[in-house]
Amino acid sequence: MKYIFVTGGVVSSLGKGLTAASLGTLLENRGLKVVLQKFDPYLNVDPGTMNPYQHGEVYVLDDGAETDLDLGHYERFTNCKLTRLNNLTSGQVYQTVLNNEREGRYLGKTVQVIPHVTDEIQNRIHLLAEESKADVMITEIGGTTGDIEGLPFLEAIREFALEVGVHNAMFVHVTYVPFIKAAGELKTKPTQQSVAKLREIGIAPQILVCRCERPLDKELRQKISLFCNVPYNAVVEEKDVDHSIYEVPLMLQRERVDDLVCEQLRLDVPAPNMTHWQEILRKIIAPQHRVRIGVVGKYIELQDAYKSVYEAVGHGGVANDCGVQIQKVDAEEIEREGAEKVLKGVAGVLVPGGFGERGIEGKIQAARYARENHLPYLGLCLGMQIATIEFARNVLSLPKAHSTEFDPQTPHPVIAMLDEQTRVTRKGGTMRLGSQPCQLAVGTRAARLYGAFVINERHRHRYEFNNAYRQSFEKEGYVISGVTPDGKLVEVIELATHPFFIASQFHPEFHSKPHQPHPLFRGFIAAALARTNGK
């Protein structure tokens, strides 16, 4: 098995995850089986209890693991199916080490960062290697080289590479080459310092991926090569993309990164055929149609808070050869200005998941506007609960209907906490999480979109539709089109007399890929396009 370790320097959010995922794409298209892994140095056990402003979205896997959003890139860019083994945090490492110490597994030895913490990190690499049976494992180290909390991870991969041998492991370092406007030129010193720090730790990168706003000329590449002790052809330009993150694999292919990897790791495989990827890009850059979609949320100013949602909307556009302009709508702006004014001109409304009371009334207004104006609506998790509350208030004439999450004293709790959740005291990892089966009703829009009657989708929530109101809702045209196999929990709803009004308690965005758009997003964009074209 071959191992690639992706590190980052200078600043965070450089795109290590996209670089790792794009490299995975290229290697997969050479016929290799690839698995990706993310090491996060923070002390949280997982990001499940973190505020989106701190961490961006929480990406949920089939097995219920709450993970870093980069794992979303891994699944969207490659065919690998990830589990909780694919994401490791310092919190998990130290928790395991301390549990081992309490159980006496270290036989009375002094427990130290080296070797006990570093051994546990390496153990996770071995576990995933054994389970995945992949040809190549790509492991991304979160944070920035030099961060104190990341040092055990860097030491662990240094030791690991030494153990497996020079042609079985390699290091790819993603760094920043800033353009200094006052000087009118790109500067290499931050990259030099970053690589110097990495070499102090004992890691010498074989490939340097240089993030930059302007192209790297020959002189700059030679300078970086000389001072960073990296071959000239291994100094790789990764410029800001013009249109889409899905350009990155093709950009790295032009820079021959996959060739460099195959040479270093002694992989004798054919060149990748990226024709299908080029067609995806064609539909993104030069689509036949265009629509505008309003995404109504409370973390709108933070791009990463709804990362998978935005990507899945784009995938729906690819499926319809349609460019999608996303209008990010702050739910609180709707509360101030009214839905009609704020949402005027959009061809569809999407309300994503979320927690907390802020902005809830604005989202309810958005759902009402979509329902009453026959505007395509897609609700995800909280978006389904919002649609339910709105329908109860304005169709069933229950003006004080609400969710007990936001109003515990509501006289009409149309959304209420799951029974098993009422006994939960620990916040981390205790929601209804991961892939769950759903039975779709014959003749419904949901069943037609999926082309199936039994589906599996990923969940992350504590509250559900209250079955005490089920009969009242169904009598007024609120169609319950998807339920759990035992019929107890409502999973999908739609409106019988609406052109496209559908919402799910699960998160379909986590199963969408550019080459396999999710059925709900494909149908949603198709409905928005039909409205735009006046059909």
Coordinates of C-alpha atoms in Angstrom, one line a residue:
M1 CA 0.0 0.0 0.0
K2 CA 1.1 3.5 -0.8
Y3 CA 0.7 6.5 1.6
I4 CA 0.5 10.2 0.7
F5 CA 0.5 12.8 3.5
V6 CA -0.8 16.3 2.8
T7 CA 0.3 19.1 5.1
G8 CA -0.2 22.8 4.9
G9 CA 1.8 25.9 5.8
V10 CA 1.6 29.7 6.2
V11 CA -2.2 30.1 6.8
S12 CA -5.2 27.8 7.3
S13 CA -8.0 27.4 4.7
L14 CA -5.5 27.1 1.8
G15 CA -7.4 24.2 0.3
K16 CA -5.5 21.2 1.6
G17 CA -8.8 19.2 1.5
L18 CA -9.6 20.1 -2.1
T19 CA -6.0 19.3 -3.1
A20 CA -6.1 15.9 -1.4
A21 CA -9.6 15.2 -2.9
S22 CA -8.4 16.3 -6.4
L23 CA -5.4 14.1 -6.2
G24 CA -7.7 11.2 -5.2
T25 CA -9.8 11.9 -8.3
L26 CA -6.8 11.7 -10.6
L27 CA -5.4 8.5 -9.0
E28 CA -8.9 6.9 -9.1
N29 CA -9.1 7.7 -12.8
R30 CA -5.8 5.9 -13.3
G31 CA -7.5 2.7 -12.1
L32 CA -6.3 2.8 -8.4
K33 CA -8.5 2.3 -5.4
V34 CA -8.1 5.4 -3.2
V35 CA -9.1 6.1 0.4
L36 CA -8.8 9.5 2.1
Q37 CA -8.4 10.4 5.8
K38 CA -8.4 13.6 7.8
F39 CA -6.4 14.3 11.0
D40 CA -7.8 17.3 13.0
P41 CA -5.5 18.5 15.8
Y42 CA -8.2 20.3 17.8
L43 CA -9.1 18.7 21.2
N44 CA -12.8 18.3 20.5
V45 CA -13.7 14.7 20.2
D46 CA -15.6 15.6 17.0
P47 CA -17.0 18.8 15.5
G48 CA -20.6 17.9 16.4
T49 CA -20.8 20.4 19.3
M50 CA -19.0 23.2 17.5
N51 CA -20.6 26.4 16.3
P52 CA -20.6 26.7 12.5
Y53 CA -18.8 30.0 12.8
Q54 CA -16.0 28.1 14.5
H55 CA -15.8 25.1 12.1
G56 CA -18.2 25.4 9.2
E57 CA -20.7 22.6 8.5
V58 CA -20.6 19.2 10.3
Y59 CA -20.4 16.5 7.6
V60 CA -22.3 13.3 8.6
L61 CA -21.3 9.8 7.4
D62 CA -23.4 6.7 6.9
D63 CA -22.2 5.3 10.2
G64 CA -23.3 8.4 12.1
A65 CA -19.9 9.9 12.6
E66 CA -19.9 13.8 12.8
T67 CA -16.9 14.9 10.9
D68 CA -14.9 17.7 9.3
L69 CA -16.4 19.2 6.1
D70 CA -13.3 18.1 4.1
L71 CA -14.7 14.6 4.2
G72 CA -17.5 16.0 2.1
H73 CA -14.9 16.9 -0.5
Y74 CA -13.5 13.4 -0.3
E75 CA -16.8 11.7 -1.0
R76 CA -17.9 14.2 -3.7
F77 CA -14.6 14.0 -5.6
T78 CA -14.0 10.2 -5.3
N79 CA -16.0 7.0 -5.0
C80 CA -14.7 6.1 -1.5
K81 CA -17.2 5.4 1.2
L82 CA -16.0 6.9 4.5
T83 CA -16.6 5.8 8.1
R84 CA -15.5 7.2 11.5
L85 CA -12.1 5.7 10.9
N86 CA -11.5 8.3 8.2
N87 CA -11.5 11.3 10.6
L88 CA -9.3 11.5 13.7
T89 CA -9.0 14.4 16.2
S90 CA -6.6 15.0 19.1
G91 CA -9.6 14.6 21.4
Q92 CA -10.1 11.0 20.2
V93 CA -6.4 10.3 20.4
Y94 CA -6.0 11.5 24.0
Q95 CA -9.3 10.0 25.1
T96 CA -8.1 6.6 23.8
V97 CA -4.6 6.9 25.4
L98 CA -6.0 7.9 28.7
N99 CA -8.5 5.1 28.7
N100 CA -5.7 2.7 27.9
E101 CA -3.7 4.1 30.8
R102 CA -6.6 3.7 33.3
E103 CA -7.0 0.1 32.1
G104 CA -3.3 -0.6 32.8
R105 CA -2.5 -1.4 29.1
Y106 CA 0.8 0.4 29.3
L107 CA 2.0 -1.9 32.0
G108 CA 3.0 0.8 34.5
K109 CA 5.1 2.9 32.0
T110 CA 5.2 6.7 32.0
V111 CA 2.6 7.7 29.4
Q112 CA 4.1 10.3 27.0
V113 CA 3.4 12.0 23.7
I114 CA 6.2 9.9 22.2
P115 CA 5.6 7.0 21.8
H116 CA 2.1 6.6 23.2
V117 CA 0.2 9.4 21.4
T118 CA 2.2 9.1 18.2
D119 CA 1.7 5.3 18.2
E120 CA -2.1 5.8 18.6
I121 CA -2.1 8.1 15.6
Q122 CA -0.2 5.6 13.5
N123 CA -2.5 2.9 14.7
R124 CA -5.4 4.7 13.0
I125 CA -3.5 4.7 9.7
H126 CA -3.0 1.0 10.0
L127 CA -6.6 0.3 11.0
L128 CA -7.9 2.2 7.9
A129 CA -5.4 0.6 5.6
E130 CA -6.5 -2.9 6.8
E131 CA -10.2 -2.1 6.5
S132 CA -10.1 -0.3 3.1
K133 CA -7.8 -2.6 1.2
A134 CA -7.0 0.5 -1.0
D135 CA -4.0 0.9 -3.3
V136 CA -3.3 4.4 -2.1
M137 CA -4.2 6.2 1.2
I138 CA -4.2 10.0 1.2
T139 CA -4.0 11.5 4.7
E140 CA -4.6 15.2 5.2
I141 CA -3.1 16.9 8.4
G142 CA -5.4 19.7 9.5
G143 CA -4.1 23.1 10.8
T144 CA -0.8 24.7 9.8
T145 CA 2.7 23.5 10.2
G146 CA 4.1 24.9 13.4
D147 CA 0.8 24.8 15.4
I148 CA 1.6 23.3 18.8
E149 CA -1.4 21.0 18.7
G150 CA -0.4 19.6 15.3
L151 CA 3.1 18.5 16.3
P152 CA 2.2 15.0 17.5
F153 CA 0.6 14.3 14.1
L154 CA 3.6 15.5 12.2
E155 CA 5.9 13.4 14.3
A156 CA 3.6 10.4 13.9
I157 CA 3.6 10.6 10.1
R158 CA 7.4 11.2 10.0
E159 CA 7.9 8.0 12.0
F160 CA 5.4 6.2 9.8
A161 CA 7.0 7.2 6.5
L162 CA 10.4 6.0 7.9
E163 CA 8.8 2.6 8.8
V164 CA 7.2 1.9 5.4
G165 CA 10.1 3.1 3.2
V166 CA 11.0 5.8 0.8
H167 CA 8.9 4.6 -2.2
N168 CA 5.8 3.7 -0.2
A169 CA 5.2 7.1 1.4
M170 CA 5.5 10.7 0.3
F171 CA 4.7 14.2 1.5
V172 CA 2.8 16.9 -0.4
H173 CA 3.0 20.3 1.2
V174 CA 0.4 23.0 0.3
T175 CA 1.7 26.5 0.9
Y176 CA 0.9 30.1 0.1
V177 CA 2.7 32.4 -2.3
P178 CA 1.0 35.8 -1.6
F179 CA 0.8 38.7 -4.1
I180 CA 2.0 41.9 -2.4
K181 CA 0.1 44.7 -4.1
A182 CA 2.4 47.5 -2.9
A183 CA 5.4 45.6 -4.3
G184 CA 3.5 44.4 -7.4
E185 CA 4.9 40.9 -7.1
L186 CA 4.5 37.4 -5.6
K187 CA 6.6 36.7 -2.5
T188 CA 8.2 33.3 -1.8
K189 CA 9.5 33.9 1.7
P190 CA 6.4 32.6 3.5
T191 CA 6.7 29.3 1.5
Q192 CA 10.4 29.1 2.3
Q193 CA 9.7 29.6 6.1
S194 CA 6.9 27.1 6.0
V195 CA 9.1 24.4 4.4
A196 CA 12.0 25.2 6.7
K197 CA 9.6 24.6 9.7
L198 CA 8.5 21.3 8.3
R199 CA 12.1 20.2 7.7
E200 CA 13.0 21.1 11.3
I201 CA 10.4 18.5 12.3
G202 CA 12.1 16.0 10.0
I203 CA 9.8 16.0 7.0
A204 CA 11.1 17.0 3.6
P205 CA 8.2 17.4 1.1
Q206 CA 8.6 15.8 -2.3
I207 CA 5.9 18.1 -3.9
L208 CA 5.1 21.7 -3.1
V209 CA 1.6 22.9 -4.1
C210 CA 1.7 26.7 -4.2
R211 CA -1.6 28.4 -3.7
C212 CA -1.5 31.8 -5.5
E213 CA -3.6 34.5 -7.1
R214 CA -1.2 35.1 -10.0
P215 CA 0.7 32.6 -12.1
L216 CA 4.1 31.4 -11.0
D217 CA 6.8 32.3 -13.6
K218 CA 9.9 30.3 -14.2
E219 CA 12.1 32.4 -12.1
L220 CA 9.8 32.1 -9.0
R221 CA 9.6 28.3 -9.4
Q222 CA 13.4 28.1 -9.7
K223 CA 13.7 30.2 -6.5
I224 CA 11.3 28.0 -4.5
S225 CA 12.9 24.9 -5.8
L226 CA 16.4 26.1 -4.8
F227 CA 15.5 27.3 -1.3
C228 CA 13.0 24.6 -0.4
N229 CA 15.1 21.7 -1.8
V230 CA 12.3 20.5 -4.1
P231 CA 12.9 19.6 -7.8
Y232 CA 11.8 22.3 -10.2
N233 CA 9.1 20.2 -11.8
A234 CA 7.6 19.4 -8.3
V235 CA 6.9 23.1 -7.6
V236 CA 3.3 23.1 -8.6
E237 CA 1.1 26.1 -9.3
E238 CA -2.5 25.9 -7.8
K239 CA -4.0 29.3 -8.8
D240 CA -7.4 30.5 -7.6
V241 CA -10.0 28.9 -9.9
D242 CA -12.2 31.1 -12.1
H243 CA -15.5 29.1 -12.0
S244 CA -15.7 26.0 -9.8
I245 CA -13.7 23.9 -7.3
Y246 CA -14.2 21.1 -9.8
E247 CA -11.5 22.7 -11.9
V248 CA -8.8 21.8 -9.4
P249 CA -8.3 18.1 -10.6
L250 CA -7.7 19.3 -14.1
M251 CA -5.4 22.1 -13.0
L252 CA -3.3 19.5 -11.0
Q253 CA -3.3 17.2 -14.0
R254 CA -1.9 20.0 -16.2
E255 CA 0.8 20.4 -13.6
R256 CA 1.5 16.6 -13.8
V257 CA 1.0 16.1 -10.1
D258 CA -0.4 12.6 -10.6
D259 CA 2.6 11.7 -12.8
L260 CA 5.0 13.0 -10.0
V261 CA 3.2 10.9 -7.4
C262 CA 3.2 7.7 -9.6
E263 CA 7.0 8.2 -10.2
Q264 CA 7.8 8.7 -6.5
L265 CA 5.6 5.8 -5.4
R266 CA 6.6 3.5 -8.3
L267 CA 3.0 3.1 -9.5
D268 CA 2.8 1.8 -13.1
V269 CA -0.7 2.8 -14.1
P270 CA -2.2 4.5 -17.3
A271 CA -2.9 8.2 -17.6
P272 CA -6.3 9.2 -16.3
N273 CA -9.3 9.7 -18.6
M274 CA -10.9 13.0 -17.4
T275 CA -13.4 13.4 -20.2
H276 CA -16.4 13.0 -17.9
W277 CA -14.9 15.6 -15.5
Q278 CA -14.4 18.0 -18.4
E279 CA -18.1 17.6 -19.4
I280 CA -19.2 18.4 -15.8
L281 CA -17.1 21.6 -16.0
R282 CA -18.6 22.5 -19.4
K283 CA -22.1 22.4 -17.8
I284 CA -20.9 24.6 -15.0
I285 CA -19.0 27.1 -17.1
A286 CA -21.2 27.3 -20.2
P287 CA -24.6 25.8 -19.3
Q288 CA -27.6 25.9 -21.7
H289 CA -29.9 27.5 -19.1
R290 CA -29.7 29.6 -15.9
V291 CA -31.8 29.9 -12.7
R292 CA -31.6 31.8 -9.5
I293 CA -32.2 30.0 -6.2
G294 CA -32.8 31.6 -2.8
V295 CA -31.1 29.8 0.1
V296 CA -32.6 31.0 3.4
G297 CA -30.4 30.5 6.4
K298 CA -29.0 32.1 9.5
Y299 CA -25.2 31.6 8.8
I300 CA -25.4 33.0 5.3
E301 CA -22.3 35.2 5.7
L302 CA -20.2 32.1 6.3
Q303 CA -19.6 30.1 3.1
D304 CA -18.6 26.9 4.8
A305 CA -21.7 26.7 7.0
Y306 CA -23.9 25.3 4.1
K307 CA -21.0 23.9 2.0
S308 CA -22.6 20.6 1.1
V309 CA -26.0 22.3 0.3
Y310 CA -24.4 24.8 -2.1
E311 CA -22.5 22.0 -3.8
A312 CA -25.6 19.8 -4.1
V313 CA -27.6 22.7 -5.6
G314 CA -24.8 23.1 -8.2
H315 CA -24.9 19.3 -8.9
G316 CA -28.7 19.7 -9.6
G317 CA -27.7 22.4 -12.1
V318 CA -25.2 20.0 -13.8
A319 CA -28.0 17.4 -14.1
N320 CA -30.2 19.9 -15.9
D321 CA -27.3 21.6 -17.9
C322 CA -28.3 24.7 -16.0
G323 CA -26.1 27.3 -14.3
V324 CA -27.4 28.1 -10.8
Q325 CA -27.0 31.5 -9.2
I326 CA -27.4 31.1 -5.4
Q327 CA -28.9 34.1 -3.7
K328 CA -27.9 33.9 0.0
V329 CA -30.8 35.2 2.0
D330 CA -30.5 36.0 5.7
A331 CA -33.6 34.8 7.4
E332 CA -33.6 37.8 9.7
E333 CA -33.7 40.1 6.7
I334 CA -37.0 38.5 5.7
E335 CA -38.2 39.2 9.3
R336 CA -37.4 42.9 8.8
E337 CA -38.3 43.4 5.1
G338 CA -40.8 40.7 4.3
A339 CA -40.5 37.6 2.1
E340 CA -42.0 39.2 -1.0
K341 CA -39.4 41.9 -1.1
V342 CA -36.4 39.8 -0.3
L343 CA -37.3 36.8 -2.4
K344 CA -38.5 38.6 -5.4
G345 CA -37.0 37.2 -8.6
V346 CA -35.8 33.8 -7.3
A347 CA -37.0 30.7 -9.2
G348 CA -36.9 28.5 -6.1
V349 CA -36.5 28.6 -2.3
L350 CA -34.4 26.2 -0.3
V351 CA -34.3 26.2 3.6
P352 CA -31.4 24.1 4.9
G353 CA -30.8 22.6 8.3
G354 CA -29.9 24.4 11.5
F355 CA -30.4 24.8 15.2
G356 CA -31.5 27.6 17.5
E357 CA -34.4 30.1 17.4
R358 CA -32.7 33.0 15.6
G359 CA -34.2 33.6 12.2
I360 CA -36.9 31.0 12.5
E361 CA -39.8 33.3 11.8
G362 CA -38.1 34.5 8.6
K363 CA -37.7 30.9 7.4
I364 CA -41.4 30.3 8.1
Q365 CA -42.3 33.4 6.1
A366 CA -40.1 32.1 3.2
A367 CA -41.9 28.7 3.3
R368 CA -45.3 30.5 3.2
Y369 CA -44.2 32.7 0.3
A370 CA -43.1 29.6 -1.7
R371 CA -46.3 27.7 -0.9
E372 CA -48.7 30.5 -1.7
N373 CA -46.9 31.6 -4.9
H374 CA -46.3 28.1 -6.3
L375 CA -42.6 28.7 -6.1
P376 CA -40.5 25.5 -6.0
Y377 CA -39.5 24.7 -2.4
L378 CA -37.0 22.3 -1.0
G379 CA -36.6 21.9 2.8
L380 CA -33.8 20.0 4.4
C381 CA -34.1 18.8 8.0
L382 CA -35.1 22.0 9.8
G383 CA -36.5 23.1 6.4
M384 CA -39.1 20.3 6.7
Q385 CA -40.0 21.3 10.2
I386 CA -40.3 24.9 9.1
A387 CA -42.7 23.8 6.3
T388 CA -44.7 21.9 8.8
I389 CA -45.0 24.8 11.2
E390 CA -46.0 27.1 8.4
F391 CA -48.7 24.7 7.1
A392 CA -50.1 24.3 10.6
R393 CA -50.4 28.0 11.2
N394 CA -51.7 29.2 7.9
V395 CA -53.7 26.2 6.5
L396 CA -54.8 24.3 9.6
S397 CA -55.5 27.6 11.4
L398 CA -53.3 26.9 14.4
P399 CA -51.6 30.3 14.8
K400 CA -49.5 29.3 17.8
A401 CA -48.2 26.0 16.3
H402 CA -44.5 25.6 16.7
S403 CA -41.6 23.2 17.5
T404 CA -40.9 22.5 21.2
E405 CA -37.3 23.3 20.3
F406 CA -38.2 27.0 20.0
D407 CA -41.3 27.2 22.1
P408 CA -41.6 24.5 24.8
Q409 CA -45.0 25.8 25.9
T410 CA -46.6 25.9 22.4
P411 CA -50.3 24.7 22.6
H412 CA -49.7 22.9 19.2
P413 CA -46.3 21.1 19.2
V414 CA -46.4 20.0 15.6
I415 CA -42.7 19.3 15.8
A416 CA -41.5 17.6 19.0
M417 CA -38.5 15.9 20.4
L418 CA -37.9 12.2 19.7
D419 CA -38.9 10.1 22.7
E420 CA -35.4 8.6 23.1
Q421 CA -33.9 12.1 23.0
T422 CA -35.7 13.2 26.2
R423 CA -33.4 11.1 28.3
V424 CA -30.2 12.4 26.7
T425 CA -27.9 14.6 28.8
R426 CA -24.6 14.4 26.8
K427 CA -24.7 16.7 23.7
G428 CA -21.9 15.1 21.6
G429 CA -22.8 12.3 19.2
T430 CA -26.3 11.7 20.7
M431 CA -28.6 13.0 18.0
R432 CA -30.4 10.7 15.5
L433 CA -27.3 10.3 13.3
G434 CA -26.2 8.5 10.1
S435 CA -27.9 6.5 7.4
Q436 CA -31.4 5.3 8.1
P437 CA -33.9 3.5 5.8
C438 CA -37.0 5.3 4.5
Q439 CA -40.1 3.8 2.8
L440 CA -41.5 6.0 0.0
A441 CA -45.2 5.9 -0.9
V442 CA -46.4 4.7 -4.3
G443 CA -47.5 7.5 -6.7
T444 CA -45.7 10.3 -4.8
R445 CA -43.3 12.9 -6.3
A446 CA -40.5 11.6 -4.0
A447 CA -40.9 8.0 -5.3
R448 CA -40.8 9.3 -8.9
L449 CA -37.7 11.4 -8.3
Y450 CA -35.8 8.5 -6.6
G451 CA -37.1 5.8 -8.9
A452 CA -37.3 3.6 -5.9
F453 CA -39.6 2.8 -2.9
V454 CA -36.9 2.1 -0.3
I455 CA -34.0 4.6 0.2
N456 CA -31.3 5.2 2.8
E457 CA -30.3 8.8 3.8
R458 CA -28.2 10.5 6.4
H459 CA -29.8 12.1 9.5
R460 CA -28.7 14.7 12.1
H461 CA -31.5 15.9 14.4
R462 CA -33.4 15.5 17.7
Y463 CA -36.9 16.7 16.7
E464 CA -39.5 15.0 14.5
F465 CA -43.0 15.5 13.1
N466 CA -45.6 15.0 15.8
N467 CA -47.9 12.1 14.8
A468 CA -50.7 13.4 16.9
Y469 CA -51.4 15.9 14.1
R470 CA -50.8 13.5 11.2
Q471 CA -54.5 13.0 10.2
S472 CA -55.3 16.7 10.3
F473 CA -52.3 17.5 8.0
E474 CA -53.1 14.8 5.5
K475 CA -56.7 15.9 5.3
E476 CA -55.6 19.3 3.9
G477 CA -53.3 18.0 1.2
Y478 CA -50.0 17.7 3.2
V479 CA -48.7 14.4 1.8
I480 CA -46.5 12.2 4.0
S481 CA -44.6 10.6 1.2
G482 CA -41.8 8.9 3.2
V483 CA -41.7 7.2 6.6
T484 CA -39.5 4.9 8.5
P485 CA -40.1 1.2 7.8
D486 CA -42.2 0.9 11.0
G487 CA -44.3 3.9 9.9
K488 CA -43.6 5.8 13.1
L489 CA -41.4 8.6 11.9
V490 CA -42.2 11.0 9.1
E491 CA -39.2 11.4 6.7
V492 CA -40.5 13.1 3.6
I493 CA -43.4 15.5 3.0
E494 CA -44.8 17.1 -0.1
L495 CA -47.9 19.2 -1.1
A496 CA -50.4 17.6 -3.5
T497 CA -51.5 20.7 -5.3
H498 CA -48.1 22.4 -5.6
P499 CA -45.8 22.3 -8.7
F500 CA -42.8 21.3 -6.5
F501 CA -42.9 21.5 -2.7
I502 CA -41.0 18.8 -1.0
A503 CA -39.0 18.5 2.2
S504 CA -37.1 15.8 4.0
Q505 CA -36.1 15.2 7.6
F506 CA -32.8 13.8 6.4
H507 CA -29.9 15.5 4.7
P508 CA -29.9 14.5 1.0
E509 CA -27.0 17.0 0.3
F510 CA -24.5 14.5 1.9
H511 CA -25.2 11.9 -0.9
S512 CA -24.8 14.3 -3.9
K513 CA -21.8 14.2 -6.2
P514 CA -21.1 16.3 -9.4
H515 CA -21.3 13.1 -11.5
Q516 CA -24.2 11.6 -9.5
P517 CA -26.5 14.6 -8.6
H518 CA -29.0 13.8 -5.8
P519 CA -32.6 13.1 -7.1
L520 CA -34.2 15.8 -4.9
F521 CA -31.8 18.5 -6.0
R522 CA -32.1 17.4 -9.7
G523 CA -35.9 17.6 -9.4
F524 CA -35.8 20.9 -7.5
I525 CA -33.6 22.6 -10.1
A526 CA -35.7 21.2 -12.9
A527 CA -38.8 22.7 -11.3
A528 CA -37.1 26.0 -10.9
L529 CA -36.0 26.0 -14.5
A530 CA -39.5 25.2 -15.6
R531 CA -40.8 28.2 -13.7
T532 CA -38.1 30.4 -15.1
N533 CA -39.1 29.3 -18.6
G534 CA -42.7 29.9 -17.9
K535 CA -43.8 26.3 -18.2

